[in-house]
mmCIF file with all atom_site columns, C-alpha atoms in Angstrom:
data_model
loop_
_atom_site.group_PDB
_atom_site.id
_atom_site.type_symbol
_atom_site.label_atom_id
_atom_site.label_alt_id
_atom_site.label_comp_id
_atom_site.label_asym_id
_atom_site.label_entity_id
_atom_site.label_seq_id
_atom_site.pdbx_PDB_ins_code
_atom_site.Cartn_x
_atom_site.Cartn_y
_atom_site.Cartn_z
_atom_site.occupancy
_atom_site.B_iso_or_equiv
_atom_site.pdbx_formal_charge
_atom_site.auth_seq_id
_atom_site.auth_comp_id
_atom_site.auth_asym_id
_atom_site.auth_atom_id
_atom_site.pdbx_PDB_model_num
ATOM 1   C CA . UNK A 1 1   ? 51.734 215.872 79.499 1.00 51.00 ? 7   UNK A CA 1
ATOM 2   C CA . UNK A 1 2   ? 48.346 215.029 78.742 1.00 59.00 ? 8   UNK A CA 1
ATOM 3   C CA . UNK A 1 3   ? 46.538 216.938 81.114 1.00 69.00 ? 9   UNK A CA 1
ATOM 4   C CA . UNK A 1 4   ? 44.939 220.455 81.356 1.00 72.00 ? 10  UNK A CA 1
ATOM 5   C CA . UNK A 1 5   ? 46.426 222.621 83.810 1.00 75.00 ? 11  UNK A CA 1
ATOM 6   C CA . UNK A 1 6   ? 44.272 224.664 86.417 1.00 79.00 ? 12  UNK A CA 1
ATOM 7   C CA . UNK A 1 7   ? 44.325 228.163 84.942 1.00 83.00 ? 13  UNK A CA 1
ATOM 8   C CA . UNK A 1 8   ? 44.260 231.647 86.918 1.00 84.00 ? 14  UNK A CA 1
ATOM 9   C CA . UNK A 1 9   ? 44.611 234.871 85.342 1.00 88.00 ? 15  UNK A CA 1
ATOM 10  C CA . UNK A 1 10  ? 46.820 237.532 86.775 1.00 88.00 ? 16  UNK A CA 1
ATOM 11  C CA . UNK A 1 11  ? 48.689 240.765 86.934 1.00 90.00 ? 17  UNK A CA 1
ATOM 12  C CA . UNK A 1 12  ? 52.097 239.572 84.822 1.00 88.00 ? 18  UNK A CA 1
ATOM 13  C CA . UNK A 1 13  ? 54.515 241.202 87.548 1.00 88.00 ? 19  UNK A CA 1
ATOM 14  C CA . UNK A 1 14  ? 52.204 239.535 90.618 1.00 90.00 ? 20  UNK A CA 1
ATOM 15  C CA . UNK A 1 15  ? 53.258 235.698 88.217 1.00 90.00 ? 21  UNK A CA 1
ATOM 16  C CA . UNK A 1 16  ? 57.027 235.470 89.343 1.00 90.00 ? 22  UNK A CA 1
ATOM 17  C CA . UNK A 1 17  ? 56.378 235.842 93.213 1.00 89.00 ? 23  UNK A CA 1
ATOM 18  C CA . UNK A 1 18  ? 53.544 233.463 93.435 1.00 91.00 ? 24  UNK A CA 1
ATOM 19  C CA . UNK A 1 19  ? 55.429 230.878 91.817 1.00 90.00 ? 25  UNK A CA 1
ATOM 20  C CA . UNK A 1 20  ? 58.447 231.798 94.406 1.00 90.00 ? 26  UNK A CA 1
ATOM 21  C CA . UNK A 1 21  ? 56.133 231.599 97.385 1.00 92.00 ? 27  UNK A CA 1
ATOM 22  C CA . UNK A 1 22  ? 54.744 228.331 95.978 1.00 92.00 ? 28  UNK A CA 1
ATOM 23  C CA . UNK A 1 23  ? 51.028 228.996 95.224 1.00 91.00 ? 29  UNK A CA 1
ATOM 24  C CA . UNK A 1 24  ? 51.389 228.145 91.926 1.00 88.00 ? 30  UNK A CA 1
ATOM 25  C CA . UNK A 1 25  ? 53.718 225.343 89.558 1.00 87.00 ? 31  UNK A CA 1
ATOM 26  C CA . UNK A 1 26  ? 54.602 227.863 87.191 1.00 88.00 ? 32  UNK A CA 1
ATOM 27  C CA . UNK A 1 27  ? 53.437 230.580 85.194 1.00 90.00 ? 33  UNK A CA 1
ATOM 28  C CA . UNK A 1 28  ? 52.918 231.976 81.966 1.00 90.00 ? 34  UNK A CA 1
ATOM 29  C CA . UNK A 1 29  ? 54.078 235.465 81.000 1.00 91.00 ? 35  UNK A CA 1
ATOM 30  C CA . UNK A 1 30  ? 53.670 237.168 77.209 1.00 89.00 ? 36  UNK A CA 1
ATOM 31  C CA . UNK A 1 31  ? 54.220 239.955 74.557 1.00 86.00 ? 37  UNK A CA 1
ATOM 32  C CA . UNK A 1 32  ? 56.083 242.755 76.666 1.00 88.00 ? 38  UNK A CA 1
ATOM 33  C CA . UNK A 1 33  ? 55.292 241.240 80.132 1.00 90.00 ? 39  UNK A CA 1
ATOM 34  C CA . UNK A 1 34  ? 57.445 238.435 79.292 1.00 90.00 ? 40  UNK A CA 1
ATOM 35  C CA . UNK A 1 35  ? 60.324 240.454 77.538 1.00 89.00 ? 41  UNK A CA 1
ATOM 36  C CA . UNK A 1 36  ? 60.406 242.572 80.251 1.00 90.00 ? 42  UNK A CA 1
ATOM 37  C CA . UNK A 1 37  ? 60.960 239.589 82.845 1.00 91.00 ? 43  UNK A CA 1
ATOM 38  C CA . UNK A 1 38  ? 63.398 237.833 80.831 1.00 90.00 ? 44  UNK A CA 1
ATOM 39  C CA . UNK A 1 39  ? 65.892 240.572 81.224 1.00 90.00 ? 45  UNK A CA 1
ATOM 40  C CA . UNK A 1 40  ? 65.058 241.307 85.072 1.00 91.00 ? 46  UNK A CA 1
ATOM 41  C CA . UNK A 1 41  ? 67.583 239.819 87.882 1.00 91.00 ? 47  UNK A CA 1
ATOM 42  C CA . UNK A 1 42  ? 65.009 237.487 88.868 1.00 89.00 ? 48  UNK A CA 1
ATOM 43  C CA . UNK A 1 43  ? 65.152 235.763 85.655 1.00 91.00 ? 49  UNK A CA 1
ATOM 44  C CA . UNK A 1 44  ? 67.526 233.576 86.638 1.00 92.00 ? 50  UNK A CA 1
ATOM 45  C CA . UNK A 1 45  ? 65.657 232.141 89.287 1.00 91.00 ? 51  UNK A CA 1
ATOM 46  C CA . UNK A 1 46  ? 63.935 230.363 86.795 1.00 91.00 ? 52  UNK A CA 1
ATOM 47  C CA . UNK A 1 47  ? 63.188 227.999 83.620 1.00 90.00 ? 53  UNK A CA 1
ATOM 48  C CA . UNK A 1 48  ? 62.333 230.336 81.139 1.00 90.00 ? 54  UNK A CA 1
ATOM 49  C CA . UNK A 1 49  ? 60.929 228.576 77.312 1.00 90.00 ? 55  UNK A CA 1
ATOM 50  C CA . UNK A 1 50  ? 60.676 230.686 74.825 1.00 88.00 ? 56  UNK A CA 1
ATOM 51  C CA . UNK A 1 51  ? 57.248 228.960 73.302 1.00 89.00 ? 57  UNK A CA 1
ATOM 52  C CA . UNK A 1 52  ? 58.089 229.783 69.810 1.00 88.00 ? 58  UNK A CA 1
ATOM 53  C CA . UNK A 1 53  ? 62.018 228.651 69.990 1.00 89.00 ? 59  UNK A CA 1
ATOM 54  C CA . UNK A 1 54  ? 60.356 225.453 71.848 1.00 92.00 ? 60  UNK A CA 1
ATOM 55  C CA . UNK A 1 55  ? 57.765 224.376 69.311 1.00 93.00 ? 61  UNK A CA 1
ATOM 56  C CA . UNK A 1 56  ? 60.164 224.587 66.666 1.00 93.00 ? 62  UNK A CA 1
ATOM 57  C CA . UNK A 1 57  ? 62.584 222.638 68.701 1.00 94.00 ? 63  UNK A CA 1
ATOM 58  C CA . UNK A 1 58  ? 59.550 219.780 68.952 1.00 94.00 ? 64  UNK A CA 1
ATOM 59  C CA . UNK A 1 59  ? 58.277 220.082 65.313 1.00 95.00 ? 65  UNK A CA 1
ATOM 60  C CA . UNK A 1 60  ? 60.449 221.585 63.606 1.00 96.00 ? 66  UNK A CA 1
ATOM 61  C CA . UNK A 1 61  ? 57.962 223.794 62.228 1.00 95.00 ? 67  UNK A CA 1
ATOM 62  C CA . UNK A 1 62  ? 57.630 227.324 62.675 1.00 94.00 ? 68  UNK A CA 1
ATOM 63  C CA . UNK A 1 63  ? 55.243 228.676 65.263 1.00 93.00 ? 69  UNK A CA 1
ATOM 64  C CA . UNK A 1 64  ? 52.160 230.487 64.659 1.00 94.00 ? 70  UNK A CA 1
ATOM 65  C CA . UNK A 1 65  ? 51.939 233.920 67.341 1.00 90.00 ? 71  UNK A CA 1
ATOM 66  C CA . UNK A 1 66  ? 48.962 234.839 65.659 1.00 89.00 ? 72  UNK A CA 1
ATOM 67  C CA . UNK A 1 67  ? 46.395 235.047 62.350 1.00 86.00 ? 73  UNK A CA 1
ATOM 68  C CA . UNK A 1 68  ? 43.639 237.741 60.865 1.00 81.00 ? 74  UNK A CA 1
ATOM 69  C CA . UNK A 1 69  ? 40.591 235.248 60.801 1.00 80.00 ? 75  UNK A CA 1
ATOM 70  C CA . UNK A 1 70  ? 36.853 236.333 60.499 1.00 78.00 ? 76  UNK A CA 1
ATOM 71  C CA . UNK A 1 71  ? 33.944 233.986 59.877 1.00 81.00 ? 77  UNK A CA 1
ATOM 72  C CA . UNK A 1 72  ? 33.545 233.112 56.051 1.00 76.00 ? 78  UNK A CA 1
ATOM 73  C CA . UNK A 1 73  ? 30.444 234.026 54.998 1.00 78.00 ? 79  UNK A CA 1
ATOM 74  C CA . UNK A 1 74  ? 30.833 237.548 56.579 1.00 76.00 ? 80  UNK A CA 1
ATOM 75  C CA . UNK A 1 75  ? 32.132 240.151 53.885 1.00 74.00 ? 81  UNK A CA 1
ATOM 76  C CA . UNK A 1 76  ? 35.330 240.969 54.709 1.00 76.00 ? 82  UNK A CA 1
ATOM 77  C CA . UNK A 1 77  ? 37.261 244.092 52.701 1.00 78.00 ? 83  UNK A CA 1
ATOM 78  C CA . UNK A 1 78  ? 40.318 241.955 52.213 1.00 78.00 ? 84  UNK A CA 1
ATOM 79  C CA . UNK A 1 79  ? 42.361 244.707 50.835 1.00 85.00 ? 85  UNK A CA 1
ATOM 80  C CA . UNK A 1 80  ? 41.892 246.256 54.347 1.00 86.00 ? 86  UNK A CA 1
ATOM 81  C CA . UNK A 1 81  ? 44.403 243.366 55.707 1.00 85.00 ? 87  UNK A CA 1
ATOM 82  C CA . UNK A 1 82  ? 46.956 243.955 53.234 1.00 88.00 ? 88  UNK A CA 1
ATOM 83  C CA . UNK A 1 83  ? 46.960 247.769 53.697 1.00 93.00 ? 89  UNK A CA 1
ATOM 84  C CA . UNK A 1 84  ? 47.161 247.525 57.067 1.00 91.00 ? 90  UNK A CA 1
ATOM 85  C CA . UNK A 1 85  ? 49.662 244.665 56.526 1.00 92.00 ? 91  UNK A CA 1
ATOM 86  C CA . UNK A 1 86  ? 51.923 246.718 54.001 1.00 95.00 ? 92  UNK A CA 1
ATOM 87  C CA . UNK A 1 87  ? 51.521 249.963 56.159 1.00 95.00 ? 93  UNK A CA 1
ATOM 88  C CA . UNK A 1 88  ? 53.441 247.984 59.369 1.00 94.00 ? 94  UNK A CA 1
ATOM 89  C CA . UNK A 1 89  ? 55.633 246.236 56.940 1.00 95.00 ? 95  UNK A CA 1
ATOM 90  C CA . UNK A 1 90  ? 57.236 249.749 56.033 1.00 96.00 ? 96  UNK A CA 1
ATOM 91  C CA . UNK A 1 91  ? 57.677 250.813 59.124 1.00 95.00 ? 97  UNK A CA 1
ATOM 92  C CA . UNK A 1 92  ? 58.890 248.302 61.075 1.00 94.00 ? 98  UNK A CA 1
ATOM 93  C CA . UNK A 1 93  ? 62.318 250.028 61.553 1.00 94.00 ? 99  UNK A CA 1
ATOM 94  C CA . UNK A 1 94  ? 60.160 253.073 63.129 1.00 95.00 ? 100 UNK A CA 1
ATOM 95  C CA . UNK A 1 95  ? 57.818 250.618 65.110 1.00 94.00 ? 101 UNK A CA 1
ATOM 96  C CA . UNK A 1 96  ? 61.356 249.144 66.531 1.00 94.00 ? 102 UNK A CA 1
ATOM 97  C CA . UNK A 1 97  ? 62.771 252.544 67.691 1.00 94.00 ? 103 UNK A CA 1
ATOM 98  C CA . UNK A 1 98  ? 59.778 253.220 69.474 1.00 94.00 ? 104 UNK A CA 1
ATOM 99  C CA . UNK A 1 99  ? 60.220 249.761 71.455 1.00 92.00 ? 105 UNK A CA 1
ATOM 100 C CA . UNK A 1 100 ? 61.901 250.044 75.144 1.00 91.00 ? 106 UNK A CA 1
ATOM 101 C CA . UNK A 1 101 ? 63.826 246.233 74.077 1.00 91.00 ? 107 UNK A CA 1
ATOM 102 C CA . UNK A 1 102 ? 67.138 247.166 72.357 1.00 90.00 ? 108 UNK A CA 1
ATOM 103 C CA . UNK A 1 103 ? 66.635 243.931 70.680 1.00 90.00 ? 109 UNK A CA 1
ATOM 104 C CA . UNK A 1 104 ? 63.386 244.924 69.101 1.00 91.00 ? 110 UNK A CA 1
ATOM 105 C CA . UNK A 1 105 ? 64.236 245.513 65.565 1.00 92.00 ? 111 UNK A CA 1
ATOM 106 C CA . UNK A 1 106 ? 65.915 242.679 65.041 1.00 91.00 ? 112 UNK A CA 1
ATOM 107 C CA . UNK A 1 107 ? 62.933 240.709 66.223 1.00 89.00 ? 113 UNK A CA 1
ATOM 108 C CA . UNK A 1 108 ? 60.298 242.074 64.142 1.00 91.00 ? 114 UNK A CA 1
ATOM 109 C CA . UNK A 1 109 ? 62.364 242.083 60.951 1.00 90.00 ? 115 UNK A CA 1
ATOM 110 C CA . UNK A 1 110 ? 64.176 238.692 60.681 1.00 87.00 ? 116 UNK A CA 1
ATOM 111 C CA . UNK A 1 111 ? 62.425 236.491 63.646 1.00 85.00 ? 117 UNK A CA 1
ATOM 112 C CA . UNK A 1 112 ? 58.713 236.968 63.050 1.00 88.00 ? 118 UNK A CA 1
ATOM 113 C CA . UNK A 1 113 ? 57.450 236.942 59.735 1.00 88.00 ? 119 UNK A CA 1
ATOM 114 C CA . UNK A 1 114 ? 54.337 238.352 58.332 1.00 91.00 ? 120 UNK A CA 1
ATOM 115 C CA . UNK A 1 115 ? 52.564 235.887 55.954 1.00 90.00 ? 121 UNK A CA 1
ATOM 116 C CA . UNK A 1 116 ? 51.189 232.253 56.062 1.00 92.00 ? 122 UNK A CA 1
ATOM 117 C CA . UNK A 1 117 ? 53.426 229.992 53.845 1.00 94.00 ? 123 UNK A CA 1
ATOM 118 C CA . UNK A 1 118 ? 53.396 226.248 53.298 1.00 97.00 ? 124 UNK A CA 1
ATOM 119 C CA . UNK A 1 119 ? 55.781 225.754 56.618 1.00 96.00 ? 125 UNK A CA 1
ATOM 120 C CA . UNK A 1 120 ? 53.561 228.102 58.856 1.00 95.00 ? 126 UNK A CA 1
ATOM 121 C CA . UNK A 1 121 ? 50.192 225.784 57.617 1.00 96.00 ? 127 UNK A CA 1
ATOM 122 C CA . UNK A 1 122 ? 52.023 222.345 58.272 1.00 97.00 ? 128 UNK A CA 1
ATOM 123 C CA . UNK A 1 123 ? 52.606 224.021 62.013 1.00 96.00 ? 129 UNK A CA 1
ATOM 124 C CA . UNK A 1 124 ? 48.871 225.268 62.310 1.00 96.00 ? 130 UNK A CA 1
ATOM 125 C CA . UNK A 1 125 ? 47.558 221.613 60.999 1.00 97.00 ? 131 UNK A CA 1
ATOM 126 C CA . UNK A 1 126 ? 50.084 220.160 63.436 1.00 97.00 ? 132 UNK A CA 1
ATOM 127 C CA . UNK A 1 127 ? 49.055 222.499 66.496 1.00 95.00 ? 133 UNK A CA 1
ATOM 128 C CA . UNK A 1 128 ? 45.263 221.655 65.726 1.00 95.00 ? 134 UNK A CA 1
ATOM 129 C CA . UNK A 1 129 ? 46.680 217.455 65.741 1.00 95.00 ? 135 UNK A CA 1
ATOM 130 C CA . UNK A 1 130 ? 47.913 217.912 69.302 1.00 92.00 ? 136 UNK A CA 1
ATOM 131 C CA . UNK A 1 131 ? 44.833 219.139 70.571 1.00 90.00 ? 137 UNK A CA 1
ATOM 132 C CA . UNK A 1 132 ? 42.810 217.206 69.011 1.00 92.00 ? 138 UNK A CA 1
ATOM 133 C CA . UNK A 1 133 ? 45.005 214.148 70.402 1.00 90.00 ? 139 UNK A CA 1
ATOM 134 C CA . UNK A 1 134 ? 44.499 215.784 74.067 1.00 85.00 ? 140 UNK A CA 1
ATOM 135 C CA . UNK A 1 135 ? 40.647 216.021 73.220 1.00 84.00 ? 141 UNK A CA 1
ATOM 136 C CA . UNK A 1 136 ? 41.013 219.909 73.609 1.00 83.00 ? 142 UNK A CA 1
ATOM 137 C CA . UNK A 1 137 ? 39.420 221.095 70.117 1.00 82.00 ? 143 UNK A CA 1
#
């Protein structure tokens, strides 16, 4: 803890056999990549942390995947957001079907959710603590 790791970026199905042959610690796999990995045989070869089922297990605090954010004293249309926002929102069932995870629907309708509330801030102001703390912001 405490320390930056050395970072390389990779092909996400090249990550699981370099860790195997031992050129690297770990790795870090996301969005599909990682889905697609956690249900493979060689999955249980190793420790896999689901980074948003561990930060909550640290903080208790939900975890932030993501945020629309542009610089403030650009005009932004902000009813563009929430159109595109809505638009997903109703068709999240449609979105699912199209996934190749049988699991899919279920995790964009009850696991993620869609707007910043007070819960989701007190985990972005915590996040921005801890790196602050590490001298990484």
């Amino acid at each position: 803890t405490g320390q930056l790791p050395h970072l390389e970026s990779a092909e996400p199905e090249k990550i699981p056999e370099a860790v195997l042959r031992g050129e690297h610690a770990g790795g870090l796999l996301i969005g599909d990549a990682a889905l697609r990995f956690s249900q493979s045989p060689q999955a249980d070869r190793f420790l896999i942390r689901d980074l948003g089922q561990w930060w909550k297990e640290q903080e208790s605090l939900p975890f932030v995947f993501a945020l629309w954010a542009y610089p403030g004293e650009k005009p932004v249309e902000s009813a563009l957001f929430e159109e595109s926002l809505q638009e997903g929102l109703q068709h999240l069932p449609q979105i699912a079907s199209e996934s190749e995870f049988s699991f899919a629907e279920e995790y964009i309708t009850d696991l993620l959710h869609y707007r910043l509330g007070k819960q989701e801030l007190l985990a972005l102001q915590r996040f921005r603590e801890r790196l602050l703390a590490l001298d990484l912001l």
